[in-house]
PDB file of C-alpha atoms in Angstrom:
ATOM      1  CA  UNK A   1     108.991  84.034 144.131  1.00  0.00           C
ATOM      2  CA  UNK A   2     107.911  87.502 144.831  1.00  0.00           C
ATOM      3  CA  UNK A   3     110.684  88.836 142.409  1.00  0.00           C
ATOM      4  CA  UNK A   4     109.543  86.321 139.887  1.00  0.00           C
ATOM      5  CA  UNK A   5     105.912  87.635 140.013  1.00  0.00           C
ATOM      6  CA  UNK A   6     106.987  91.193 139.746  1.00  0.00           C
ATOM      7  CA  UNK A   7     109.085  90.425 136.605  1.00  0.00           C
ATOM      8  CA  UNK A   8     106.111  88.740 135.003  1.00  0.00           C
ATOM      9  CA  UNK A   9     103.821  91.721 135.852  1.00  0.00           C
ATOM     10  CA  UNK A  10     106.482  94.192 134.627  1.00  0.00           C
ATOM     11  CA  UNK A  11     106.913  92.057 131.395  1.00  0.00           C
ATOM     12  CA  UNK A  12     103.026  91.859 130.919  1.00  0.00           C
ATOM     13  CA  UNK A  13     102.884  95.725 131.439  1.00  0.00           C
ATOM     14  CA  UNK A  14     105.492  96.306 128.833  1.00  0.00           C
ATOM     15  CA  UNK A  15     103.770  94.177 126.357  1.00  0.00           C
ATOM     16  CA  UNK A  16     100.452  95.949 127.005  1.00  0.00           C
ATOM     17  CA  UNK A  17     101.993  99.396 126.666  1.00  0.00           C
ATOM     18  CA  UNK A  18     103.953  98.362 123.466  1.00  0.00           C
ATOM     19  CA  UNK A  19     100.713  96.899 121.821  1.00  0.00           C
ATOM     20  CA  UNK A  20      98.772 100.001 122.801  1.00  0.00           C
ATOM     21  CA  UNK A  21     101.527 102.300 121.347  1.00  0.00           C
ATOM     22  CA  UNK A  22     101.659 100.259 118.184  1.00  0.00           C
ATOM     23  CA  UNK A  23      97.915 100.409 117.785  1.00  0.00           C
ATOM     24  CA  UNK A  24      97.872 104.096 118.372  1.00  0.00           C
ATOM     25  CA  UNK A  25     100.548 104.774 115.961  1.00  0.00           C
ATOM     26  CA  UNK A  26      98.683 102.739 113.314  1.00  0.00           C
ATOM     27  CA  UNK A  27      95.626 104.628 114.023  1.00  0.00           C
ATOM     28  CA  UNK A  28      97.285 107.819 113.567  1.00  0.00           C
ATOM     29  CA  UNK A  29      99.078 106.642 110.459  1.00  0.00           C
ATOM     30  CA  UNK A  30      95.624 105.503 109.079  1.00  0.00           C
ATOM     31  CA  UNK A  31      94.015 108.858 109.948  1.00  0.00           C
ATOM     32  CA  UNK A  32      96.880 110.723 108.333  1.00  0.00           C
ATOM     33  CA  UNK A  33      96.747 108.520 105.139  1.00  0.00           C
ATOM     34  CA  UNK A  34      93.102 109.290 104.842  1.00  0.00           C
ATOM     35  CA  UNK A  35      93.854 112.970 105.107  1.00  0.00           C
ATOM     36  CA  UNK A  36      96.442 112.917 102.533  1.00  0.00           C
ATOM     37  CA  UNK A  37      94.338 110.946 100.130  1.00  0.00           C
ATOM     38  CA  UNK A  38      91.506 113.599 100.381  1.00  0.00           C
ATOM     39  CA  UNK A  39      94.169 116.352  99.663  1.00  0.00           C
ATOM     40  CA  UNK A  40      95.701 114.488  96.825  1.00  0.00           C
ATOM     41  CA  UNK A  41      92.339 114.158  95.217  1.00  0.00           C
ATOM     42  CA  UNK A  42      91.522 117.824  95.729  1.00  0.00           C
ATOM     43  CA  UNK A  43      94.856 119.434  94.773  1.00  0.00           C
ATOM     44  CA  UNK A  44      97.032 117.272  92.698  1.00  0.00           C
ATOM     45  CA  UNK A  45      96.112 116.919  89.149  1.00  0.00           C
ATOM     46  CA  UNK A  46      98.476 114.027  88.384  1.00  0.00           C
ATOM     47  CA  UNK A  47      96.796 112.018  91.058  1.00  0.00           C
ATOM     48  CA  UNK A  48      93.378 113.116  89.884  1.00  0.00           C
ATOM     49  CA  UNK A  49      94.022 111.578  86.535  1.00  0.00           C
ATOM     50  CA  UNK A  50      95.020 108.142  87.772  1.00  0.00           C
ATOM     51  CA  UNK A  51      92.629 105.161  87.937  1.00  0.00           C
ATOM     52  CA  UNK A  52      91.756 103.743  91.280  1.00  0.00           C
ATOM     53  CA  UNK A  53      94.258 101.165  91.408  1.00  0.00           C
ATOM     54  CA  UNK A  54      97.001 103.596  90.496  1.00  0.00           C
ATOM     55  CA  UNK A  55      95.703 106.071  93.105  1.00  0.00           C
ATOM     56  CA  UNK A  56      95.953 103.596  95.720  1.00  0.00           C
ATOM     57  CA  UNK A  57      99.634 102.662  94.730  1.00  0.00           C
ATOM     58  CA  UNK A  58     100.480 106.454  94.613  1.00  0.00           C
ATOM     59  CA  UNK A  59      98.955 107.033  98.000  1.00  0.00           C
ATOM     60  CA  UNK A  60     100.988 104.351  99.448  1.00  0.00           C
ATOM     61  CA  UNK A  61     104.162 105.806  98.015  1.00  0.00           C
ATOM     62  CA  UNK A  62     103.255 109.185  99.504  1.00  0.00           C
ATOM     63  CA  UNK A  63     102.799 107.590 102.954  1.00  0.00           C
ATOM     64  CA  UNK A  64     105.903 105.747 102.742  1.00  0.00           C
ATOM     65  CA  UNK A  65     107.948 108.824 101.626  1.00  0.00           C
ATOM     66  CA  UNK A  66     106.555 110.730 104.573  1.00  0.00           C
ATOM     67  CA  UNK A  67     107.599 107.998 106.924  1.00  0.00           C
ATOM     68  CA  UNK A  68     111.359 108.077 105.933  1.00  0.00           C
ATOM     69  CA  UNK A  69     111.680 111.826 105.091  1.00  0.00           C
ATOM     70  CA  UNK A  70     111.396 114.505 107.641  1.00  0.00           C
ATOM     71  CA  UNK A  71     109.828 117.863 106.552  1.00  0.00           C
ATOM     72  CA  UNK A  72     110.489 121.063 108.715  1.00  0.00           C
ATOM     73  CA  UNK A  73     109.733 124.682 108.210  1.00  0.00           C
ATOM     74  CA  UNK A  74     111.928 127.656 108.627  1.00  0.00           C
ATOM     75  CA  UNK A  75     109.908 130.807 109.149  1.00  0.00           C
ATOM     76  CA  UNK A  76     106.779 128.910 108.127  1.00  0.00           C
ATOM     77  CA  UNK A  77     104.465 126.339 109.566  1.00  0.00           C
ATOM     78  CA  UNK A  78     104.348 122.961 107.615  1.00  0.00           C
ATOM     79  CA  UNK A  79     100.697 121.931 106.902  1.00  0.00           C
ATOM     80  CA  UNK A  80      99.441 118.715 105.863  1.00  0.00           C
ATOM     81  CA  UNK A  81      98.921 120.142 102.262  1.00  0.00           C
ATOM     82  CA  UNK A  82     102.703 121.156 102.327  1.00  0.00           C
ATOM     83  CA  UNK A  83     103.440 117.571 103.111  1.00  0.00           C
ATOM     84  CA  UNK A  84     101.222 116.245 100.338  1.00  0.00           C
ATOM     85  CA  UNK A  85     102.713 118.677  97.853  1.00  0.00           C
ATOM     86  CA  UNK A  86     106.211 117.683  98.768  1.00  0.00           C
ATOM     87  CA  UNK A  87     105.534 113.925  98.797  1.00  0.00           C
ATOM     88  CA  UNK A  88     103.695 114.064  95.608  1.00  0.00           C
ATOM     89  CA  UNK A  89     106.588 116.014  93.922  1.00  0.00           C
ATOM     90  CA  UNK A  90     108.756 113.146  95.067  1.00  0.00           C
ATOM     91  CA  UNK A  91     106.555 110.284  94.031  1.00  0.00           C
ATOM     92  CA  UNK A  92     105.696 111.668  90.510  1.00  0.00           C
ATOM     93  CA  UNK A  93     109.111 111.024  88.945  1.00  0.00           C
ATOM     94  CA  UNK A  94     109.464 107.515  90.481  1.00  0.00           C
ATOM     95  CA  UNK A  95     105.963 106.340  89.935  1.00  0.00           C
ATOM     96  CA  UNK A  96     107.032 104.103  87.182  1.00  0.00           C
ATOM     97  CA  UNK A  97     109.574 102.475  89.800  1.00  0.00           C
ATOM     98  CA  UNK A  98     107.615 100.920  92.630  1.00  0.00           C
ATOM     99  CA  UNK A  99     109.772 100.384  95.686  1.00  0.00           C
ATOM    100  CA  UNK A 100     112.200 103.059  94.852  1.00  0.00           C
ATOM    101  CA  UNK A 101     113.270 105.240  97.779  1.00  0.00           C
ATOM    102  CA  UNK A 102     115.396 108.491  97.834  1.00  0.00           C
ATOM    103  CA  UNK A 103     118.108 107.061  99.793  1.00  0.00           C
ATOM    104  CA  UNK A 104     120.206 110.232  99.335  1.00  0.00           C
ATOM    105  CA  UNK A 105     117.499 112.406 101.226  1.00  0.00           C
ATOM    106  CA  UNK A 106     116.730 112.461 104.840  1.00  0.00           C
ATOM    107  CA  UNK A 107     115.204 116.048 105.324  1.00  0.00           C
ATOM    108  CA  UNK A 108     113.196 118.695 103.447  1.00  0.00           C
ATOM    109  CA  UNK A 109     113.476 122.237 104.745  1.00  0.00           C
ATOM    110  CA  UNK A 110     110.622 124.427 103.651  1.00  0.00           C
ATOM    111  CA  UNK A 111     111.136 128.218 103.457  1.00  0.00           C
ATOM    112  CA  UNK A 112     108.287 130.630 103.120  1.00  0.00           C
ATOM    113  CA  UNK A 113     109.654 132.145  99.704  1.00  0.00           C
ATOM    114  CA  UNK A 114     113.003 132.534  98.027  1.00  0.00           C
ATOM    115  CA  UNK A 115     116.273 132.242 100.009  1.00  0.00           C
ATOM    116  CA  UNK A 116     119.876 132.994  99.376  1.00  0.00           C
ATOM    117  CA  UNK A 117     123.092 130.787  99.283  1.00  0.00           C
ATOM    118  CA  UNK A 118     123.437 131.323 102.900  1.00  0.00           C
ATOM    119  CA  UNK A 119     120.027 129.932 103.344  1.00  0.00           C
ATOM    120  CA  UNK A 120     118.689 133.125 104.719  1.00  0.00           C
ATOM    121  CA  UNK A 121     115.106 134.082 103.633  1.00  0.00           C
ATOM    122  CA  UNK A 122     115.385 137.813 104.361  1.00  0.00           C
ATOM    123  CA  UNK A 123     117.350 140.422 102.383  1.00  0.00           C
ATOM    124  CA  UNK A 124     117.899 141.485  98.848  1.00  0.00           C
ATOM    125  CA  UNK A 125     119.868 138.562  97.571  1.00  0.00           C
ATOM    126  CA  UNK A 126     117.106 135.991  97.760  1.00  0.00           C
ATOM    127  CA  UNK A 127     116.677 134.438  94.283  1.00  0.00           C
ATOM    128  CA  UNK A 128     116.680 130.558  95.026  1.00  0.00           C
ATOM    129  CA  UNK A 129     113.507 128.689  94.813  1.00  0.00           C
ATOM    130  CA  UNK A 130     114.836 125.093  95.510  1.00  0.00           C
ATOM    131  CA  UNK A 131     118.218 123.493  96.162  1.00  0.00           C
ATOM    132  CA  UNK A 132     119.648 119.865  96.821  1.00  0.00           C
ATOM    133  CA  UNK A 133     122.273 120.370  99.653  1.00  0.00           C
ATOM    134  CA  UNK A 134     125.862 119.205  99.366  1.00  0.00           C
ATOM    135  CA  UNK A 135     128.854 119.022 101.707  1.00  0.00           C
ATOM    136  CA  UNK A 136     127.546 119.422 105.310  1.00  0.00           C
ATOM    137  CA  UNK A 137     123.995 119.880 103.894  1.00  0.00           C
ATOM    138  CA  UNK A 138     124.189 116.422 102.158  1.00  0.00           C
ATOM    139  CA  UNK A 139     120.917 114.743 102.405  1.00  0.00           C
ATOM    140  CA  UNK A 140     118.933 117.852 102.645  1.00  0.00           C
ATOM    141  CA  UNK A 141     116.576 119.599 100.218  1.00  0.00           C
ATOM    142  CA  UNK A 142     115.493 123.181 100.459  1.00  0.00           C
ATOM    143  CA  UNK A 143     112.317 124.396  98.845  1.00  0.00           C
ATOM    144  CA  UNK A 144     110.369 127.611  98.680  1.00  0.00           C
ATOM    145  CA  UNK A 145     106.729 127.151  99.990  1.00  0.00           C
ATOM    146  CA  UNK A 146     105.448 129.928  97.541  1.00  0.00           C
ATOM    147  CA  UNK A 147     107.047 127.963  94.532  1.00  0.00           C
ATOM    148  CA  UNK A 148     105.697 124.771  95.872  1.00  0.00           C
ATOM    149  CA  UNK A 149     102.224 126.047  96.050  1.00  0.00           C
ATOM    150  CA  UNK A 150     102.318 127.682  92.619  1.00  0.00           C
ATOM    151  CA  UNK A 151     103.557 124.496  91.045  1.00  0.00           C
ATOM    152  CA  UNK A 152     100.238 122.795  91.854  1.00  0.00           C
ATOM    153  CA  UNK A 153      98.096 125.677  90.932  1.00  0.00           C
ATOM    154  CA  UNK A 154      96.190 126.356  87.664  1.00  0.00           C
ATOM    155  CA  UNK A 155      98.912 129.134  86.642  1.00  0.00           C
ATOM    156  CA  UNK A 156     101.959 126.771  87.061  1.00  0.00           C
ATOM    157  CA  UNK A 157     102.854 126.490  83.475  1.00  0.00           C
ATOM    158  CA  UNK A 158     105.660 123.960  82.597  1.00  0.00           C
ATOM    159  CA  UNK A 159     107.631 124.828  85.830  1.00  0.00           C
ATOM    160  CA  UNK A 160     107.691 122.697  88.898  1.00  0.00           C
ATOM    161  CA  UNK A 161     110.492 123.561  91.289  1.00  0.00           C
ATOM    162  CA  UNK A 162     110.069 120.451  93.567  1.00  0.00           C
ATOM    163  CA  UNK A 163     109.980 117.920  90.812  1.00  0.00           C
ATOM    164  CA  UNK A 164     113.143 119.774  89.490  1.00  0.00           C
ATOM    165  CA  UNK A 165     114.889 119.089  92.687  1.00  0.00           C
ATOM    166  CA  UNK A 166     113.762 115.581  93.074  1.00  0.00           C
ATOM    167  CA  UNK A 167     114.993 114.852  89.473  1.00  0.00           C
ATOM    168  CA  UNK A 168     118.414 116.126  90.626  1.00  0.00           C
ATOM    169  CA  UNK A 169     118.366 113.445  93.507  1.00  0.00           C
ATOM    170  CA  UNK A 170     117.504 110.732  90.983  1.00  0.00           C
ATOM    171  CA  UNK A 171     120.265 111.863  88.744  1.00  0.00           C
ATOM    172  CA  UNK A 172     122.822 111.901  91.356  1.00  0.00           C
ATOM    173  CA  UNK A 173     121.740 108.701  92.840  1.00  0.00           C
ATOM    174  CA  UNK A 174     124.313 106.777  90.711  1.00  0.00           C
ATOM    175  CA  UNK A 175     127.217 108.958  92.015  1.00  0.00           C
ATOM    176  CA  UNK A 176     127.269 111.536  89.226  1.00  0.00           C
ATOM    177  CA  UNK A 177     125.040 114.702  88.618  1.00  0.00           C
ATOM    178  CA  UNK A 178     125.395 114.557  84.884  1.00  0.00           C
ATOM    179  CA  UNK A 179     121.932 114.449  83.209  1.00  0.00           C
ATOM    180  CA  UNK A 180     122.184 110.624  82.766  1.00  0.00           C
ATOM    181  CA  UNK A 181     120.301 108.747  85.555  1.00  0.00           C
ATOM    182  CA  UNK A 182     122.007 105.464  85.006  1.00  0.00           C
ATOM    183  CA  UNK A 183     119.883 103.889  87.869  1.00  0.00           C
ATOM    184  CA  UNK A 184     116.761 104.439  85.799  1.00  0.00           C
ATOM    185  CA  UNK A 185     117.906 104.206  82.189  1.00  0.00           C
ATOM    186  CA  UNK A 186     119.332 101.185  80.323  1.00  0.00           C
ATOM    187  CA  UNK A 187     122.951 101.670  79.238  1.00  0.00           C
ATOM    188  CA  UNK A 188     122.146 101.611  75.511  1.00  0.00           C
ATOM    189  CA  UNK A 189     120.024 104.745  75.761  1.00  0.00           C
ATOM    190  CA  UNK A 190     122.727 106.785  77.512  1.00  0.00           C
ATOM    191  CA  UNK A 191     124.551 107.876  74.121  1.00  0.00           C
ATOM    192  CA  UNK A 192     121.413 108.679  72.177  1.00  0.00           C
ATOM    193  CA  UNK A 193     120.052 110.616  75.052  1.00  0.00           C
ATOM    194  CA  UNK A 194     123.299 112.771  75.263  1.00  0.00           C
ATOM    195  CA  UNK A 195     123.068 113.444  71.469  1.00  0.00           C
ATOM    196  CA  UNK A 196     119.436 114.340  71.981  1.00  0.00           C
ATOM    197  CA  UNK A 197     120.164 116.822  74.762  1.00  0.00           C
ATOM    198  CA  UNK A 198     123.003 118.527  72.760  1.00  0.00           C
ATOM    199  CA  UNK A 199     120.895 118.738  69.801  1.00  0.00           C
ATOM    200  CA  UNK A 200     117.943 120.442  71.741  1.00  0.00           C
ATOM    201  CA  UNK A 201     120.412 122.681  73.579  1.00  0.00           C
ATOM    202  CA  UNK A 202     121.457 124.148  70.172  1.00  0.00           C
ATOM    203  CA  UNK A 203     117.946 124.571  69.312  1.00  0.00           C
ATOM    204  CA  UNK A 204     117.379 126.686  72.627  1.00  0.00           C
ATOM    205  CA  UNK A 205     120.394 128.744  71.878  1.00  0.00           C
ATOM    206  CA  UNK A 206     119.144 129.577  68.395  1.00  0.00           C
ATOM    207  CA  UNK A 207     115.580 130.591  70.013  1.00  0.00           C
ATOM    208  CA  UNK A 208     113.851 127.544  68.262  1.00  0.00           C
ATOM    209  CA  UNK A 209     112.662 125.586  71.369  1.00  0.00           C
ATOM    210  CA  UNK A 210     110.030 126.463  73.933  1.00  0.00           C
ATOM    211  CA  UNK A 211     112.162 124.704  76.711  1.00  0.00           C
ATOM    212  CA  UNK A 212     113.361 127.033  79.487  1.00  0.00           C
ATOM    213  CA  UNK A 213     116.812 128.445  78.547  1.00  0.00           C
ATOM    214  CA  UNK A 214     117.927 127.537  82.032  1.00  0.00           C
ATOM    215  CA  UNK A 215     118.307 124.054  80.563  1.00  0.00           C
ATOM    216  CA  UNK A 216     121.516 125.355  78.856  1.00  0.00           C
ATOM    217  CA  UNK A 217     123.416 125.562  82.181  1.00  0.00           C
ATOM    218  CA  UNK A 218     124.565 121.940  81.956  1.00  0.00           C
ATOM    219  CA  UNK A 219     123.371 118.377  81.138  1.00  0.00           C
ATOM    220  CA  UNK A 220     122.068 117.794  84.703  1.00  0.00           C
ATOM    221  CA  UNK A 221     119.824 121.192  84.486  1.00  0.00           C
ATOM    222  CA  UNK A 222     118.637 120.149  81.066  1.00  0.00           C
ATOM    223  CA  UNK A 223     117.278 116.921  82.511  1.00  0.00           C
ATOM    224  CA  UNK A 224     115.626 118.665  85.447  1.00  0.00           C
ATOM    225  CA  UNK A 225     114.158 121.327  83.292  1.00  0.00           C
ATOM    226  CA  UNK A 226     112.693 119.070  80.754  1.00  0.00           C
ATOM    227  CA  UNK A 227     111.381 116.862  83.433  1.00  0.00           C
ATOM    228  CA  UNK A 228     109.407 119.671  84.743  1.00  0.00           C
ATOM    229  CA  UNK A 229     107.905 120.217  81.300  1.00  0.00           C
ATOM    230  CA  UNK A 230     107.386 116.485  80.845  1.00  0.00           C
ATOM    231  CA  UNK A 231     105.459 116.023  83.916  1.00  0.00           C
ATOM    232  CA  UNK A 232     103.555 119.338  83.964  1.00  0.00           C
ATOM    233  CA  UNK A 233     102.457 119.587  80.360  1.00  0.00           C
ATOM    234  CA  UNK A 234     102.768 116.237  78.841  1.00  0.00           C
ATOM    235  CA  UNK A 235     100.387 116.783  75.970  1.00  0.00           C
ATOM    236  CA  UNK A 236     102.252 119.906  74.835  1.00  0.00           C
ATOM    237  CA  UNK A 237     105.651 118.324  75.440  1.00  0.00           C
ATOM    238  CA  UNK A 238     104.790 115.325  73.358  1.00  0.00           C
ATOM    239  CA  UNK A 239     103.506 117.600  70.584  1.00  0.00           C
ATOM    240  CA  UNK A 240     106.553 119.892  70.515  1.00  0.00           C
ATOM    241  CA  UNK A 241     109.221 117.454  71.430  1.00  0.00           C
ATOM    242  CA  UNK A 242     108.096 113.873  70.465  1.00  0.00           C
ATOM    243  CA  UNK A 243     111.651 112.391  70.335  1.00  0.00           C
ATOM    244  CA  UNK A 244     112.600 113.613  73.754  1.00  0.00           C
ATOM    245  CA  UNK A 245     109.094 112.712  75.109  1.00  0.00           C
ATOM    246  CA  UNK A 246     109.669 109.122  73.963  1.00  0.00           C
ATOM    247  CA  UNK A 247     113.163 108.922  75.465  1.00  0.00           C
ATOM    248  CA  UNK A 248     111.982 110.501  78.845  1.00  0.00           C
ATOM    249  CA  UNK A 249     109.099 108.081  78.990  1.00  0.00           C
ATOM    250  CA  UNK A 250     111.676 105.351  78.824  1.00  0.00           C
ATOM    251  CA  UNK A 251     113.893 106.985  81.445  1.00  0.00           C
ATOM    252  CA  UNK A 252     110.995 107.370  83.942  1.00  0.00           C
ATOM    253  CA  UNK A 253     109.157 104.261  83.104  1.00  0.00           C
ATOM    254  CA  UNK A 254     105.876 105.991  82.403  1.00  0.00           C
ATOM    255  CA  UNK A 255     103.813 108.263  80.287  1.00  0.00           C
ATOM    256  CA  UNK A 256     102.332 110.977  82.537  1.00  0.00           C
ATOM    257  CA  UNK A 257      98.578 111.007  82.646  1.00  0.00           C
ATOM    258  CA  UNK A 258      97.028 113.459  80.178  1.00  0.00           C
ATOM    259  CA  UNK A 259      94.093 115.657  80.745  1.00  0.00           C
ATOM    260  CA  UNK A 260      92.638 114.895  77.302  1.00  0.00           C
ATOM    261  CA  UNK A 261      91.795 118.652  76.712  1.00  0.00           C
TER     262      UNK A 261
END
């Protein structure tokens, strides 16, 4: 009888502690969500241009991303704003696909600035701003904090390192990093998209395009580079590259919000 009573008391205590921890976690998550919402509204133009319903969905996707992807700093402290910048960079390309998750990503490693191929952030060979890991680094993304901050600043231009790397993840989610994100685009668009890419690559080679020449590296880099431009400067991209803009709108299931200026 005594043992039975003790077991009941221990069971009740366990339930009480479990409920308290759950409520405390919910409270912390809600507080964090409020902070993230404020930071999004203050620092992320894409979010600022959404309507209230879209903002709510965007915020939910940001919170979900931060629940399943761990962010850590190397040589720098990770702030709430860093987390918001990284999560927003992840959500922007998939905002047209509610429920999408980066199943090929577990960890984002934030460096203070550029780093080298040995993942060192000191020395003379540092020239990398972002990278998706492979091999033993599979599931990891490395980002420069300086590049991340610049991408969300008023002087960012058409470049956005973090979006570039997240588009690589989307591209490779079908098993091949080839510039054709088959999980996002319908099969009948694949061949026209390839033709469009190669046509624009020739224009870049001839100096007749304002797309970053790094897009000439290969089809995967073309997709990532043009995606930066598409999301960063949608009005300008649509004006200069209407056919590519239309095709990328189909690929990403959205037309990025425009400033109207």
